[in-house]
Tab-separated table of C-alpha atoms in Angstrom:
chain	number	residue	atom	x	y	z
U	253	MET	CA	102.616	118.919	106.772
U	254	LYS	CA	103.314	115.207	106.522
U	255	ARG	CA	100.631	114.355	109.069
U	256	TRP	CA	98.119	116.917	107.859
U	257	TRP	CA	94.882	115.250	106.695
U	258	VAL	CA	96.494	111.848	106.268
U	259	TYR	CA	97.130	109.184	108.842
U	260	LEU	CA	100.166	108.268	106.880
U	261	ILE	CA	101.564	105.110	108.350
U	262	ALA	CA	98.376	103.250	109.132
U	263	MET	CA	97.033	104.096	105.711
U	264	ALA	CA	100.179	103.533	103.698
U	265	LEU	CA	100.590	100.045	105.131
U	266	ALA	CA	96.929	99.102	105.204
U	267	GLY	CA	96.585	96.076	103.003
U	268	CYS	CA	99.855	94.659	101.802
U	269	ALA	CA	98.884	93.281	98.419
U	270	SER	CA	101.752	92.722	96.043
U	271	GLY	CA	101.627	91.643	92.427
U	272	GLY	CA	102.263	87.978	91.722
U	273	ASP	CA	103.252	85.073	93.968
U	274	LYS	CA	106.377	85.976	95.861
U	275	ASP	CA	108.699	84.023	98.073
U	276	GLU	CA	107.380	84.430	101.606
U	277	ARG	CA	110.786	85.389	102.979
U	278	ALA	CA	111.221	88.152	100.404
U	279	LEU	CA	107.713	89.437	101.046
U	280	ASN	CA	108.231	89.498	104.808
U	281	SER	CA	111.537	91.299	104.359
U	282	ALA	CA	109.897	93.935	102.162
U	283	LYS	CA	107.122	94.398	104.708
U	284	ILE	CA	109.527	94.779	107.652
U	285	HIS	CA	111.738	97.291	105.815
U	286	THR	CA	108.666	99.268	104.732
U	287	GLU	CA	107.363	99.411	108.294
U	288	LEU	CA	110.759	100.598	109.492
U	289	ALA	CA	110.825	103.210	106.746
U	290	ALA	CA	107.400	104.456	107.790
U	291	SER	CA	108.593	104.790	111.378
U	292	TYR	CA	111.690	106.738	110.337
U	293	PHE	CA	109.562	108.923	108.094
U	294	GLU	CA	107.295	109.860	110.992
U	295	ARG	CA	110.364	110.926	112.970
U	296	GLY	CA	111.619	113.080	110.111
U	297	GLN	CA	114.578	110.819	109.274
U	298	TYR	CA	113.945	110.877	105.553
U	299	SER	CA	117.296	109.618	104.294
U	300	VAL	CA	117.118	106.576	106.566
U	301	ALA	CA	113.521	105.985	105.467
U	302	LEU	CA	114.633	105.989	101.836
U	303	GLN	CA	117.402	103.514	102.611
U	304	GLU	CA	114.897	101.160	104.226
U	305	LEU	CA	112.574	101.503	101.260
U	306	GLY	CA	115.452	100.710	98.934
U	307	ALA	CA	116.035	97.521	100.928
U	308	ALA	CA	112.321	96.699	100.793
U	309	LEU	CA	112.216	97.019	97.037
U	310	GLN	CA	115.432	95.079	96.641
U	311	ALA	CA	113.716	92.220	98.465
U	312	ASP	CA	110.513	92.553	96.433
U	313	ASP	CA	110.339	95.110	93.660
U	314	GLU	CA	106.575	94.592	93.317
U	315	TYR	CA	105.688	95.367	96.920
U	316	ALA	CA	103.100	98.110	96.454
U	317	PRO	CA	103.131	99.605	99.994
U	318	ALA	CA	106.848	100.391	99.647
U	319	TYR	CA	106.136	102.585	96.620
U	320	ASN	CA	103.231	104.181	98.487
U	321	VAL	CA	105.407	105.114	101.477
U	322	ARG	CA	108.254	106.242	99.225
U	323	GLY	CA	105.787	108.509	97.449
U	324	LEU	CA	104.985	110.129	100.791
U	325	VAL	CA	108.663	110.610	101.616
U	326	ARG	CA	109.431	112.107	98.222
U	327	MET	CA	106.355	114.298	98.428
U	328	THR	CA	107.643	115.691	101.726
U	329	LEU	CA	111.060	116.279	100.164
U	330	ARG	CA	109.379	118.085	97.227
U	331	GLU	CA	110.718	115.516	94.778
U	332	ASP	CA	107.418	115.747	92.987
U	333	ASP	CA	108.187	113.933	89.737
U	334	GLU	CA	109.555	110.946	91.624
U	335	ALA	CA	106.703	111.009	94.139
U	336	ASP	CA	104.193	110.983	91.300
U	337	LYS	CA	105.910	107.970	89.741
U	338	ASP	CA	105.911	106.115	93.048
U	339	PHE	CA	102.217	106.659	93.681
U	340	ARG	CA	101.409	105.589	90.130
U	341	ARG	CA	103.562	102.484	90.524
U	342	ALA	CA	101.828	101.600	93.804
U	343	LEU	CA	98.454	101.878	92.091
U	344	LYS	CA	99.570	99.878	89.074
U	345	LEU	CA	100.572	97.038	91.383
U	346	ASP	CA	97.501	97.381	93.601
U	347	PRO	CA	94.815	99.423	91.787
U	348	ASP	CA	92.284	99.045	94.580
U	349	SER	CA	94.552	100.224	97.396
U	350	ALA	CA	92.465	102.768	99.288
U	351	SER	CA	95.626	103.957	101.027
U	352	ALA	CA	97.507	104.681	97.808
U	353	LEU	CA	94.428	106.284	96.237
U	354	ASN	CA	93.992	108.578	99.232
U	355	ASN	CA	97.667	109.505	99.427
U	356	TYR	CA	97.957	110.133	95.691
U	357	GLY	CA	94.811	112.247	95.857
U	358	TRP	CA	96.338	114.317	98.652
U	359	PHE	CA	99.522	114.741	96.631
U	360	LEU	CA	97.541	116.000	93.629
U	361	CYS	CA	95.564	118.371	95.827
U	362	GLN	CA	98.683	119.823	97.454
U	363	ARG	CA	100.314	120.318	94.081
U	364	GLY	CA	97.591	122.504	92.654
U	365	ARG	CA	95.366	119.822	91.143
U	366	PRO	CA	92.466	119.664	93.620
U	367	LYS	CA	89.789	118.780	91.065
U	368	GLU	CA	91.756	115.711	89.964
U	369	SER	CA	92.239	114.650	93.553
U	370	ILE	CA	88.521	114.246	94.318
U	371	ALA	CA	88.197	111.244	92.001
U	372	LYS	CA	91.002	109.464	93.888
U	373	PHE	CA	89.299	109.983	97.236
U	374	MET	CA	86.001	108.715	95.823
U	375	GLU	CA	87.727	105.616	94.473
U	376	ALA	CA	89.273	104.977	97.884
U	377	LEU	CA	85.823	105.167	99.467
U	378	LYS	CA	84.540	102.362	97.241
U	379	ASP	CA	86.547	99.894	99.307
U	380	PRO	CA	84.096	98.443	101.882
U	381	LEU	CA	87.036	97.367	104.065
U	382	TYR	CA	88.681	100.801	104.098
U	383	ASN	CA	89.258	101.476	107.788
U	384	THR	CA	89.581	105.286	107.693
U	385	PRO	CA	86.887	106.602	105.319
U	386	ASP	CA	86.613	109.704	107.521
U	387	VAL	CA	90.084	110.719	106.341
U	388	ALA	CA	89.170	110.405	102.667
U	389	TYR	CA	85.995	112.429	103.202
U	390	ALA	CA	87.918	115.119	105.095
U	391	ASN	CA	90.544	115.239	102.344
U	392	ALA	CA	87.834	115.473	99.707
U	393	GLY	CA	86.269	118.335	101.644
U	394	VAL	CA	89.491	120.289	101.966
U	395	CYS	CA	90.360	119.769	98.313
U	396	SER	CA	86.850	120.727	97.162
U	397	LEU	CA	87.334	123.901	99.174
U	398	LYS	CA	90.603	124.521	97.347
U	399	ALA	CA	88.757	123.975	94.057
U	400	GLY	CA	86.139	126.548	95.050
U	401	ASP	CA	83.284	124.047	95.376
U	402	LEU	CA	81.856	125.055	98.753
U	403	VAL	CA	78.723	122.913	98.451
U	404	SER	CA	80.638	119.674	97.913
U	405	ALA	CA	83.228	120.693	100.495
U	406	GLU	CA	80.566	121.108	103.164
U	407	SER	CA	78.958	117.774	102.299
U	408	TYR	CA	82.240	115.864	102.487
U	409	LEU	CA	83.373	117.531	105.715
U	410	GLU	CA	80.054	116.876	107.424
U	411	ARG	CA	80.223	113.215	106.385
U	412	ALA	CA	83.686	113.039	107.911
U	413	LEU	CA	82.268	114.364	111.184
U	414	ILE	CA	79.451	111.830	111.139
U	415	LEU	CA	82.017	109.042	110.874
U	416	HIS	CA	84.452	110.681	113.299
U	417	PRO	CA	82.697	113.133	115.651
U	418	GLY	CA	84.964	116.027	116.585
U	419	MET	CA	87.509	115.196	113.894
U	420	PRO	CA	89.915	118.174	114.020
U	421	GLU	CA	90.732	118.087	110.310
U	422	ALA	CA	87.060	118.390	109.435
U	423	GLN	CA	86.541	121.127	112.034
U	424	ILE	CA	89.287	123.350	110.633
U	425	GLY	CA	88.012	122.702	107.129
U	426	LEU	CA	84.539	123.884	108.145
U	427	ALA	CA	86.088	126.884	109.895
U	428	GLU	CA	87.734	127.951	106.645
U	429	LEU	CA	84.613	127.174	104.618
U	430	ASN	CA	82.415	129.332	106.839
U	431	TYR	CA	84.997	132.114	106.856
U	432	ASN	CA	84.939	132.110	103.052
U	433	ARG	CA	81.144	132.263	103.136
U	434	GLY	CA	81.198	135.226	105.495
U	435	ASP	CA	79.624	133.318	108.388
U	436	HIS	CA	82.255	134.367	110.894
U	437	SER	CA	80.381	133.285	114.018
U	438	MET	CA	80.090	129.707	112.743
U	439	ALA	CA	83.697	129.848	111.541
U	440	LYS	CA	84.710	130.678	115.115
U	441	VAL	CA	82.635	127.791	116.513
U	442	HIS	CA	84.523	125.301	114.341
U	443	LEU	CA	87.837	127.028	115.050
U	444	MET	CA	87.306	126.653	118.805
U	445	ARG	CA	86.414	122.980	118.435
U	446	PHE	CA	89.572	122.473	116.422
U	447	MET	CA	91.782	124.296	118.915
U	448	GLN	CA	90.427	122.209	121.801
U	449	VAL	CA	91.776	118.961	120.366
U	450	TYR	CA	94.672	119.870	118.044
U	451	ASP	CA	97.980	121.221	119.326
U	452	ALA	CA	100.334	120.883	116.334
U	453	LEU	CA	99.362	124.253	114.902
U	454	SER	CA	100.781	125.294	111.545
U	455	PRO	CA	101.224	128.816	110.144
U	456	GLU	CA	98.100	128.201	108.039
U	457	HIS	CA	96.042	127.411	111.138
U	458	LEU	CA	97.227	130.485	113.001
U	459	TRP	CA	96.704	132.815	110.059
U	460	LEU	CA	93.160	131.511	109.593
U	461	ALA	CA	92.553	131.986	113.325
U	462	VAL	CA	93.785	135.586	113.161
U	463	ARG	CA	91.427	136.387	110.291
U	464	ILE	CA	88.430	134.649	111.860
U	465	GLU	CA	88.897	136.397	115.206
U	466	ARG	CA	89.302	139.756	113.524
U	467	LYS	CA	86.033	139.297	111.648
U	468	ALA	CA	84.330	137.935	114.772
U	469	GLY	CA	85.384	141.081	116.643
U	470	ASP	CA	87.622	139.441	119.245
U	471	ARG	CA	90.681	141.668	119.067
U	472	ASN	CA	92.453	140.036	122.013
U	473	ALA	CA	92.176	136.547	120.529
U	474	ALA	CA	93.312	137.840	117.141
U	475	ALA	CA	96.334	139.502	118.750
U	476	SER	CA	97.204	136.308	120.626
U	477	TYR	CA	97.171	134.196	117.488
U	478	ALA	CA	99.124	136.872	115.615
U	479	LEU	CA	101.806	136.855	118.322
U	480	GLN	CA	102.106	133.069	118.099
U	481	LEU	CA	102.431	133.284	114.333
U	482	ARG	CA	105.212	135.888	114.524
U	483	LYS	CA	107.153	134.073	117.250
U	484	ARG	CA	106.851	130.496	116.032
U	485	PHE	CA	106.915	130.965	112.264
U	486	PRO	CA	108.620	134.320	111.562
U	487	ASP	CA	109.755	133.315	108.066
U	488	SER	CA	106.451	131.835	106.918
U	489	ARG	CA	104.369	133.254	104.096
U	490	GLU	CA	101.551	133.758	106.603
U	491	ALA	CA	103.759	135.831	108.924
U	492	GLN	CA	104.699	137.960	105.945
U	493	LEU	CA	101.034	138.495	105.111
U	494	LEU	CA	100.396	139.474	108.726
U	495	GLN	CA	103.322	141.899	108.642
U	496	ALA	CA	102.019	143.426	105.430
U	497	GLY	CA	98.686	144.075	107.127
U	498	GLU	CA	96.656	141.816	104.856
């Protein structure tokens, strides 16, 4: 899930503001260690990433991007209290960081606080230099969907697609939204667009695909997605729901 809806590294390191005037050598050291940590994080080497972040903060304990990236690592490790502290620290040091606002919003959304998350995404979008507003809009759409606000979810997801035509994250969000509305033909349209460009399928994607294809009346497609879900993710909650016939 660490790459789902967030372009983690580009966003976590976008803008390297740090509180106060710091020795240039210390600042450069913190930046290098944070970039290394982000690279290790992407490869799933979380302990090494944390070591690099420790070195970054030893060089400059007010380097906001290091706290932002560490929040992402700890979020992935389900160290939620510590992740929350890191995101808050990043924002205290750099309150206008669109990256930290987006990532903290995603953390809140994934931890059952989707309504709170929307404000963070909207704050991130106030930055005129924010280079991935499509991501914040897509995140806001997904989290509005989680909060049960289908009208806002549709608006945000469509804005994401205007900024980034074909964006897979927005497509799968609209697939789920239309499924929830009962518009199964449109749900399938967005599902197909998503499947054409996204290959790192999760259990959530496959389970949604099974349900959409069942409602759309394509039994063969539903069976194919169900088989993938059973084979690739046999211990997932979604495979259990499939097994239970839900």
